[in-house]
Tab-separated table of C-alpha atoms and ligand atoms in Angstrom:
chain	number	residue	atom	x	y	z
A	1	MET	CA	-5.658	-24.488	15.920
A	2	LYS	CA	-2.002	-22.925	16.544
A	3	ILE	CA	-0.386	-20.062	14.137
A	4	ALA	CA	3.028	-18.888	14.023
A	5	PHE	CA	2.920	-15.222	13.515
A	6	PHE	CA	5.722	-13.608	11.571
A	7	ASP	CA	7.302	-9.791	11.807
A	8	THR	CA	5.218	-9.103	15.211
A	9	LYS	CA	5.486	-5.455	16.269
A	10	PRO	CA	3.629	-5.149	20.261
A	11	TYR	CA	0.614	-3.624	18.113
A	12	ASP	CA	-0.151	-6.281	16.363
A	13	LYS	CA	-0.587	-8.683	19.463
A	14	ILE	CA	-2.603	-5.846	20.892
A	15	TRP	CA	-5.198	-6.317	18.497
A	16	PHE	CA	-5.067	-9.930	17.735
A	17	GLU	CA	-4.276	-11.792	21.333
A	18	PRO	CA	-7.373	-11.382	22.518
A	19	MET	CA	-9.414	-12.225	19.171
A	20	ALA	CA	-7.474	-15.849	19.166
A	21	LYS	CA	-7.869	-16.457	22.752
A	22	GLN	CA	-12.080	-15.932	21.873
A	23	GLU	CA	-11.838	-18.534	19.636
A	24	GLY	CA	-9.543	-20.754	21.570
A	25	PHE	CA	-6.731	-20.358	19.010
A	26	GLU	CA	-2.677	-19.999	20.156
A	27	ILE	CA	-0.511	-17.390	18.275
A	28	VAL	CA	3.084	-17.914	18.177
A	29	PHE	CA	4.591	-14.344	18.019
A	30	PHE	CA	7.998	-13.901	15.988
A	31	GLU	CA	9.487	-10.937	15.649
A	32	GLU	CA	11.637	-12.243	13.139
A	33	LYS	CA	10.083	-11.929	9.136
A	34	PHE	CA	8.849	-14.647	6.874
A	35	ASN	CA	11.375	-16.060	4.640
A	36	ALA	CA	13.122	-19.671	3.196
A	37	ASN	CA	15.440	-18.666	6.507
A	38	THR	CA	12.842	-18.584	9.093
A	39	ALA	CA	9.919	-20.656	7.893
A	40	VAL	CA	11.058	-23.811	10.338
A	41	MET	CA	10.498	-21.799	12.763
A	42	SER	CA	6.820	-22.526	12.273
A	43	LYS	CA	7.405	-26.367	13.112
A	44	GLY	CA	4.518	-27.175	15.335
A	45	CYS	CA	1.780	-24.842	14.235
A	46	ASP	CA	-0.938	-25.041	12.093
A	47	ALA	CA	-1.006	-22.268	10.323
A	48	VAL	CA	1.546	-18.933	9.189
A	49	CYS	CA	0.337	-15.612	9.111
A	50	ILE	CA	2.321	-13.200	7.222
A	51	PHE	CA	2.205	-9.437	6.438
A	52	VAL	CA	4.059	-7.500	3.491
A	53	ASN	CA	7.490	-7.596	3.715
A	54	ASP	CA	7.654	-11.199	4.505
A	55	LYS	CA	8.222	-13.772	1.986
A	56	ALA	CA	6.511	-16.659	0.767
A	57	ASP	CA	8.845	-17.484	-2.032
A	58	ASP	CA	8.949	-21.408	-3.503
A	59	LYS	CA	11.588	-22.078	-1.283
A	60	ALA	CA	9.607	-20.988	1.825
A	61	LEU	CA	6.209	-22.865	1.111
A	62	GLU	CA	7.651	-26.022	0.592
A	63	ILE	CA	9.565	-25.560	3.549
A	64	ILE	CA	6.305	-25.026	5.179
A	65	LYS	CA	4.760	-27.885	3.249
A	66	GLU	CA	7.129	-30.276	5.050
A	67	LEU	CA	6.145	-28.831	8.095
A	68	GLY	CA	2.142	-29.838	7.234
A	69	ILE	CA	1.246	-26.209	7.991
A	70	LYS	CA	-2.123	-26.160	6.489
A	71	GLY	CA	-2.204	-22.458	5.176
A	72	VAL	CA	-1.175	-18.834	4.928
A	73	LEU	CA	-2.676	-16.401	6.688
A	74	LEU	CA	-2.183	-12.917	4.922
A	75	ARG	CA	-2.599	-10.301	7.354
A	76	CYS	CA	-3.188	-7.699	4.340
A	77	ALA	CA	-4.495	-7.175	0.980
A	78	GLY	CA	-1.678	-7.315	-1.035
A	79	PHE	CA	-0.490	-10.494	-2.174
A	80	ASN	CA	2.350	-9.992	-4.632
A	81	ASN	CA	4.834	-11.479	-1.536
A	82	VAL	CA	3.615	-14.516	-1.915
A	83	ASP	CA	4.544	-17.182	-4.754
A	84	ILE	CA	1.009	-18.044	-5.806
A	85	LYS	CA	1.693	-20.788	-8.299
A	86	THR	CA	3.895	-22.685	-6.048
A	87	ALA	CA	1.689	-22.335	-2.907
A	88	LYS	CA	-1.446	-23.892	-5.557
A	89	LYS	CA	0.804	-26.511	-6.856
A	90	LEU	CA	1.362	-27.563	-3.030
A	91	ASP	CA	-1.820	-27.275	-2.124
A	92	ILE	CA	-1.323	-24.306	0.693
A	93	PRO	CA	-4.295	-22.179	0.631
A	94	VAL	CA	-3.472	-18.685	1.069
A	95	LEU	CA	-6.493	-16.338	2.442
A	96	ARG	CA	-6.204	-12.789	2.633
A	97	VAL	CA	-8.160	-10.091	3.806
A	98	PRO	CA	-9.122	-7.952	0.552
A	99	SER	CA	-10.874	-5.462	1.969
A	100	TYR	CA	-10.782	-3.745	5.915
A	101	SER	CA	-10.426	-0.039	5.451
A	102	PRO	CA	-10.487	1.301	2.055
A	103	ARG	CA	-11.554	4.961	3.668
A	104	ALA	CA	-8.006	4.467	6.086
A	105	VAL	CA	-5.791	4.491	3.020
A	106	ALA	CA	-7.302	6.719	0.587
A	107	GLU	CA	-7.936	9.399	3.574
A	108	TYR	CA	-4.472	9.081	4.190
A	109	ALA	CA	-3.779	9.547	0.502
A	110	LEU	CA	-5.508	12.807	0.221
A	111	GLY	CA	-3.681	14.067	3.803
A	112	LEU	CA	-0.529	13.561	1.394
A	113	LEU	CA	-1.566	15.457	-1.594
A	114	LEU	CA	-2.467	17.723	0.769
A	115	ALA	CA	0.928	17.945	2.385
A	116	VAL	CA	3.044	17.674	-0.346
A	117	ASN	CA	0.338	20.193	-2.279
A	118	ARG	CA	0.529	22.726	0.781
A	119	LYS	CA	4.305	21.790	1.900
A	120	ILE	CA	2.393	21.495	5.450
A	121	HIS	CA	5.459	19.526	6.302
A	122	ARG	CA	7.846	21.715	5.646
A	123	ALA	CA	6.015	24.555	7.874
A	124	TYR	CA	5.918	22.245	10.733
A	125	VAL	CA	9.410	21.743	10.958
A	126	ARG	CA	9.802	26.066	10.240
A	127	THR	CA	7.166	26.821	13.190
A	128	ARG	CA	9.397	24.003	15.669
A	129	ASP	CA	11.973	26.441	14.856
A	130	PHE	CA	9.867	29.725	15.404
A	131	ASN	CA	10.625	30.390	11.499
A	132	TYR	CA	7.585	31.991	10.517
A	133	SER	CA	8.558	32.880	7.265
A	134	ILE	CA	6.084	31.592	4.731
A	135	ASN	CA	8.943	32.187	2.074
A	136	GLY	CA	8.689	28.970	-0.768
A	137	LEU	CA	5.758	27.009	0.906
A	138	MET	CA	3.591	28.171	-1.677
A	139	GLY	CA	1.147	25.375	-3.094
A	140	THR	CA	-1.730	25.599	-5.528
A	141	ASP	CA	-5.173	25.182	-5.453
A	142	LEU	CA	-6.899	21.830	-6.108
A	143	SER	CA	-9.723	23.113	-6.974
A	144	GLY	CA	-10.585	23.468	-11.126
A	145	LYS	CA	-7.450	21.201	-11.628
A	146	THR	CA	-7.534	17.632	-13.012
A	147	ILE	CA	-6.362	14.424	-10.578
A	148	GLY	CA	-5.155	11.281	-12.708
A	149	ILE	CA	-6.267	8.191	-10.628
A	150	ILE	CA	-4.450	4.803	-11.136
A	151	GLY	CA	-6.828	1.847	-10.489
A	152	THR	CA	-10.564	1.932	-9.126
A	153	GLY	CA	-10.812	-0.752	-7.048
A	154	LYS	CA	-12.349	-0.413	-3.234
A	155	ILE	CA	-9.304	2.171	-2.212
A	156	GLY	CA	-9.605	4.022	-5.894
A	157	GLN	CA	-13.589	4.686	-5.114
A	158	ALA	CA	-13.366	5.402	-1.045
A	159	PHE	CA	-10.284	8.427	-2.669
A	160	MET	CA	-13.016	8.918	-5.962
A	161	SER	CA	-15.434	9.554	-3.508
A	162	LEU	CA	-13.500	11.958	-0.908
A	163	ILE	CA	-11.875	13.428	-3.615
A	164	LYS	CA	-15.618	14.658	-5.205
A	165	GLY	CA	-15.907	17.529	-2.793
A	166	PHE	CA	-12.562	19.111	-4.255
A	167	ASP	CA	-14.249	20.089	-7.635
A	168	MET	CA	-11.800	18.297	-9.664
A	169	GLU	CA	-11.826	16.544	-13.446
A	170	VAL	CA	-10.858	13.332	-12.369
A	171	LEU	CA	-9.428	10.955	-15.211
A	172	LEU	CA	-9.294	7.515	-14.604
A	173	TYR	CA	-7.214	4.475	-15.216
A	174	ASP	CA	-8.540	0.272	-14.853
A	175	PRO	CA	-7.939	-2.161	-17.499
A	176	TYR	CA	-11.414	-3.285	-15.787
A	177	PRO	CA	-13.392	0.143	-15.347
A	178	ILE	CA	-16.327	0.795	-13.296
A	179	LYS	CA	-19.477	-0.021	-15.602
A	180	GLY	CA	-22.047	2.298	-14.169
A	181	ILE	CA	-19.016	5.182	-14.716
A	182	VAL	CA	-18.372	4.100	-18.169
A	183	ASP	CA	-22.794	3.673	-18.945
A	184	GLY	CA	-22.531	7.498	-17.253
A	185	ASP	CA	-25.439	5.931	-14.608
A	186	LYS	CA	-27.076	8.131	-12.559
A	187	ASP	CA	-26.866	6.607	-9.091
A	188	ALA	CA	-22.268	6.038	-10.442
A	189	LEU	CA	-22.463	10.044	-10.848
A	190	ILE	CA	-24.005	11.074	-7.520
A	191	GLN	CA	-21.775	8.539	-6.295
A	192	PHE	CA	-18.759	9.859	-7.769
A	193	GLY	CA	-19.341	13.095	-9.578
A	194	THR	CA	-20.217	14.366	-12.722
A	195	ASN	CA	-16.611	15.032	-13.491
A	196	VAL	CA	-15.346	11.489	-13.206
A	197	LYS	CA	-14.060	9.384	-16.695
A	198	TYR	CA	-11.800	6.853	-17.965
A	199	VAL	CA	-8.989	7.325	-19.972
A	200	ASP	CA	-6.193	5.377	-21.633
A	201	LEU	CA	-2.688	5.567	-19.435
A	202	ASP	CA	-1.067	8.201	-21.640
A	203	THR	CA	-3.774	10.607	-21.405
A	204	LEU	CA	-3.849	10.010	-17.800
A	205	PHE	CA	0.040	10.917	-17.336
A	206	CYS	CA	-0.402	14.090	-19.541
A	207	LYS	CA	-3.177	15.870	-18.298
A	208	ALA	CA	-2.853	15.163	-14.499
A	209	ASP	CA	-2.239	18.020	-11.997
A	210	ALA	CA	-2.167	15.228	-9.357
A	211	ILE	CA	-2.053	11.229	-9.993
A	212	SER	CA	-2.807	8.891	-7.176
A	213	MET	CA	-1.986	5.161	-7.123
A	214	HIS	CA	-3.918	2.696	-6.305
A	215	CYS	CA	-3.598	-0.583	-8.486
A	216	PRO	CA	-2.103	-3.636	-6.938
A	217	LEU	CA	1.364	-4.599	-7.839
A	218	THR	CA	1.464	-7.017	-10.574
A	219	LYS	CA	3.811	-7.930	-13.721
A	220	ASP	CA	1.976	-5.319	-15.929
A	221	THR	CA	2.093	-2.439	-12.877
A	222	TYR	CA	5.679	-2.969	-11.847
A	223	HIS	CA	7.536	0.109	-12.497
A	224	ILE	CA	4.699	1.815	-14.328
A	225	ILE	CA	5.785	4.559	-13.268
A	226	ASN	CA	8.593	5.028	-14.965
A	227	ARG	CA	11.296	7.641	-17.391
A	228	GLU	CA	9.119	7.265	-20.092
A	229	SER	CA	5.715	8.258	-18.037
A	230	ILE	CA	7.307	10.575	-16.309
A	231	ASN	CA	8.753	12.965	-19.369
A	232	LYS	CA	4.697	12.638	-20.393
A	233	MET	CA	3.400	13.931	-16.839
A	234	LYS	CA	2.917	18.221	-16.298
A	235	LYS	CA	5.565	20.309	-15.024
A	236	GLY	CA	5.279	20.614	-10.932
A	237	VAL	CA	2.705	17.394	-11.105
A	238	LEU	CA	1.959	15.988	-7.655
A	239	LEU	CA	2.185	12.246	-7.626
A	240	VAL	CA	1.009	10.262	-4.200
A	241	ASN	CA	1.676	6.258	-4.059
A	242	THR	CA	0.396	4.727	-1.380
A	243	SER	CA	-0.278	0.929	-3.322
A	244	ARG	CA	3.683	-1.024	-3.488
A	245	GLY	CA	6.790	0.600	-3.741
A	246	ALA	CA	7.567	-1.273	-6.851
A	247	LEU	CA	5.209	0.520	-8.958
A	248	ILE	CA	7.905	3.421	-9.170
A	249	ASP	CA	10.974	3.211	-10.629
A	250	THR	CA	12.792	4.692	-7.812
A	251	SER	CA	16.241	5.945	-9.841
A	252	ASP	CA	13.831	7.271	-12.277
A	253	LEU	CA	11.531	8.996	-9.916
A	254	ILE	CA	14.941	10.708	-8.516
A	255	GLU	CA	15.688	11.756	-12.247
A	256	GLY	CA	11.992	13.226	-12.390
A	257	LEU	CA	12.751	15.387	-9.454
A	258	ARG	CA	16.639	16.373	-10.369
A	259	ASN	CA	14.919	17.511	-13.360
A	260	ASP	CA	11.958	19.304	-11.204
A	261	ILE	CA	9.372	17.454	-12.904
A	262	PHE	CA	7.151	16.922	-9.732
A	263	GLY	CA	5.558	19.684	-8.073
A	264	GLY	CA	5.516	17.378	-4.986
A	265	ILE	CA	5.301	13.698	-3.825
A	266	GLY	CA	3.924	11.409	-1.394
A	267	LEU	CA	5.244	8.043	-1.022
A	268	ASP	CA	3.963	5.936	2.215
A	269	VAL	CA	5.715	3.120	-0.005
A	270	TYR	CA	9.149	2.237	-1.681
A	271	GLU	CA	10.199	-0.726	-3.586
A	272	GLU	CA	12.936	-1.381	-0.987
A	273	GLU	CA	11.096	-1.027	1.836
A	274	ASP	CA	11.631	-4.526	3.195
A	275	GLY	CA	14.189	-4.386	6.342
A	276	VAL	CA	13.916	-0.566	6.654
A	277	PHE	CA	10.155	0.379	6.804
A	278	PHE	CA	8.273	-0.758	10.264
A	279	GLU	CA	11.951	-0.529	11.894
A	280	ASP	CA	13.297	1.747	14.022
A	281	MET	CA	16.804	3.063	12.079
A	282	SER	CA	17.477	5.706	13.919
A	283	ASN	CA	20.718	4.305	15.316
A	284	VAL	CA	22.103	2.881	12.113
A	285	ASN	CA	23.426	4.465	8.910
A	286	ILE	CA	21.013	3.992	6.232
A	287	LYS	CA	23.045	2.887	2.983
A	288	ASP	CA	20.542	2.247	0.706
A	289	MET	CA	21.437	5.382	-1.201
A	290	ASP	CA	18.243	5.831	-3.454
A	291	LEU	CA	15.860	6.194	-0.236
A	292	LEU	CA	18.695	9.132	1.302
A	293	SER	CA	18.339	10.724	-1.942
A	294	LEU	CA	14.636	10.576	-1.626
A	295	THR	CA	14.752	11.832	2.225
A	296	SER	CA	16.625	14.662	0.940
A	297	PHE	CA	14.176	16.224	-1.045
A	298	ARG	CA	12.422	18.520	0.518
A	299	ASN	CA	8.594	18.083	-2.062
A	300	VAL	CA	8.966	15.113	-0.751
A	301	ILE	CA	7.394	13.063	1.514
A	302	LEU	CA	8.076	9.899	2.829
A	303	THR	CA	5.978	7.921	5.329
A	304	SER	CA	7.154	3.591	5.716
A	305	HIS	CA	4.081	2.211	5.084
A	306	GLN	CA	1.412	3.074	7.745
A	307	ALA	CA	-1.867	4.258	5.259
A	308	PHE	CA	-3.967	1.123	6.607
A	309	PHE	CA	-3.009	2.249	10.143
A	310	THR	CA	-5.879	3.224	11.989
A	311	LYS	CA	-8.231	1.521	14.529
A	312	GLU	CA	-10.524	0.130	12.602
A	313	ALA	CA	-8.224	-1.149	10.154
A	314	MET	CA	-6.178	-3.194	12.695
A	315	SER	CA	-9.891	-4.206	14.644
A	316	GLU	CA	-11.024	-5.195	11.118
A	317	ILE	CA	-7.519	-7.251	9.941
A	318	ALA	CA	-7.450	-8.992	13.045
A	319	LYS	CA	-11.378	-10.092	12.670
A	320	ILE	CA	-10.715	-10.984	9.125
A	321	THR	CA	-7.763	-12.990	9.957
A	322	ILE	CA	-9.133	-14.783	12.760
A	323	GLU	CA	-11.816	-15.549	10.579
A	324	ASN	CA	-10.222	-17.033	8.150
A	325	ALA	CA	-7.913	-19.475	10.458
A	326	LYS	CA	-11.445	-20.673	11.424
A	327	SER	CA	-12.078	-21.132	7.650
A	328	LEU	CA	-9.065	-22.967	7.656
A	329	GLU	CA	-9.236	-24.888	10.521
A	330	THR	CA	-12.845	-26.129	9.229
A	331	GLY	CA	-11.735	-26.537	5.322
A	332	SER	CA	-15.277	-24.779	4.589
A	333	ASN	CA	-16.012	-21.334	3.140
A	334	LEU	CA	-12.641	-20.375	2.276
A	335	LYS	CA	-14.014	-16.999	0.628
A	336	ASN	CA	-10.716	-15.165	1.362
A	337	LEU	CA	-8.873	-17.390	-1.016
A	338	VAL	CA	-6.265	-15.591	-3.013
A	339	LEU	CA	-6.807	-17.532	-6.637
A	340	GLU	CA	-5.094	-15.725	-9.241
B	43	LIG	P1	-8.651	-3.882	-5.265
B	43	LIG	O1	-8.134	-5.585	-5.960
B	43	LIG	O2	-10.218	-3.510	-4.800
B	43	LIG	O3	-8.348	-2.912	-6.400
B	43	LIG	C1	-7.204	-2.832	-7.334
B	43	LIG	C2	-7.711	-2.338	-9.067
B	43	LIG	O4	-6.588	-2.070	-9.384
B	43	LIG	C3	-8.627	-3.280	-9.383
B	43	LIG	O5	-10.294	-2.444	-10.041
B	43	LIG	C4	-8.160	-3.322	-10.747
B	43	LIG	O6	-9.053	-3.394	-11.788
B	43	LIG	C5	-6.920	-2.420	-10.593
B	43	LIG	N1	-5.946	-2.671	-11.848
B	43	LIG	C6	-5.266	-4.194	-11.859
B	43	LIG	N2	-4.366	-3.877	-12.574
B	43	LIG	C7	-4.551	-3.074	-13.255
B	43	LIG	C8	-3.335	-1.728	-14.266
B	43	LIG	N3	-2.582	-2.807	-15.014
B	43	LIG	N4	-3.974	-0.544	-14.650
B	43	LIG	C9	-4.688	0.156	-13.159
B	43	LIG	N5	-5.172	-0.141	-12.502
B	43	LIG	C10	-5.529	-1.677	-12.157
B	43	LIG	O7	-7.833	-3.612	-4.226
B	43	LIG	P2	-7.682	-2.065	-3.244
B	43	LIG	O8	-8.334	-2.574	-1.945
B	43	LIG	O9	-8.335	-0.756	-3.912
B	43	LIG	O10	-6.216	-2.085	-2.937
B	43	LIG	C11	-4.939	-1.371	-4.172
B	43	LIG	C12	-3.878	-1.828	-3.501
B	43	LIG	O11	-3.400	-0.973	-2.295
B	43	LIG	C13	-3.919	-3.240	-2.937
B	43	LIG	O12	-2.780	-4.006	-3.995
B	43	LIG	C14	-2.574	-3.010	-1.827
B	43	LIG	O13	-0.954	-2.736	-2.817
B	43	LIG	C15	-2.769	-1.343	-1.342
B	43	LIG	N6	-2.560	-1.281	-0.236
B	43	LIG	C16	-1.398	-0.210	0.475
B	43	LIG	C17	-1.817	-0.261	2.132
B	43	LIG	C18	-1.076	0.872	3.309
B	43	LIG	O14	-1.081	0.674	4.032
B	43	LIG	N7	-0.049	1.509	1.899
B	43	LIG	C19	-3.100	-0.882	2.666
B	43	LIG	C20	-4.199	-1.535	1.715
B	43	LIG	C21	-3.648	-2.029	0.635
């Protein structure tokens, strides 16, 4: 099998090349992102392997169908960047890595929460400049406060396990709740703590002192954080998003920041991250005014989609993607097929 690998970064080669060789697969690495303009580069290959900011829209999929590509291998969990309906219509299987290290993302989300709350990012910059003043760096105890978690799938649950040690009241929202928590099962209480309960989204927005986003980007969750929801939030609320940028309406978020609603915001994703995140833009004038604005707020930490980026997660992503390639080759055991 020959795989056209798009949006390649040096670390991708390190993890994917040896594993592909072991299976006798050949990978052609392209730095270009996959989209309708670049899809043709996969000519002569059997599969395309893409990442979060590649765009497998209807046009791109039609092109690879013409080229005889057997399937799309997503080296990530989210699949909002693939037109699944068209893929189905064209009979192009799309396989993903549904879970690689939920802990990696959950730990990172917790890191962002602690950092924005205690202003560690500002303290770091100050002491680098020999400014040892702590004026303006006061945070709050998380213990005794309320945290809202939106999305209680694999990463949400990993986050819940971590937050258990913080002695917080935990409000959950998910249209598909964990039955054990709803039923008050002993095992669920042991795993997630006794201060955990599902509420409706409005209650979560109104009562939470901190909110962490762990739901996928769908038509229901697009801009779930917007002016209306922000106006329900407590003044000083902490917000963390490690899921997908478009869960948040950026202009409304900036308005909320200007109105001093937020105590702190930790973002690992941004709705217009495509073309900027994962790239070195330090010699380029950034033209996205919202991105510039977000970067200028002292109570915002913005990182470029690195919550997944641990050795364990990279190894798992490469392993499962190569397994997906194998199942694509044999046409059997397509267990990581995206079905939506
Ligand atoms: P998952 O599929 O295990 O869990 C997602 C949960 O969200 C499910 O329980 C689902 O019922 C729930 N959900 C669906 N619609 C919802 C809605 N309208 N409101 C609230 N909850 C809703 O997915 P997992 O592995 O926990 O990942 C979550 C998201 O994290 C992914 O979709 C992806 O966008 C993001 N992610 C970000 C990474 C990063 O590096 N920043 C890395 C990996 C994933």
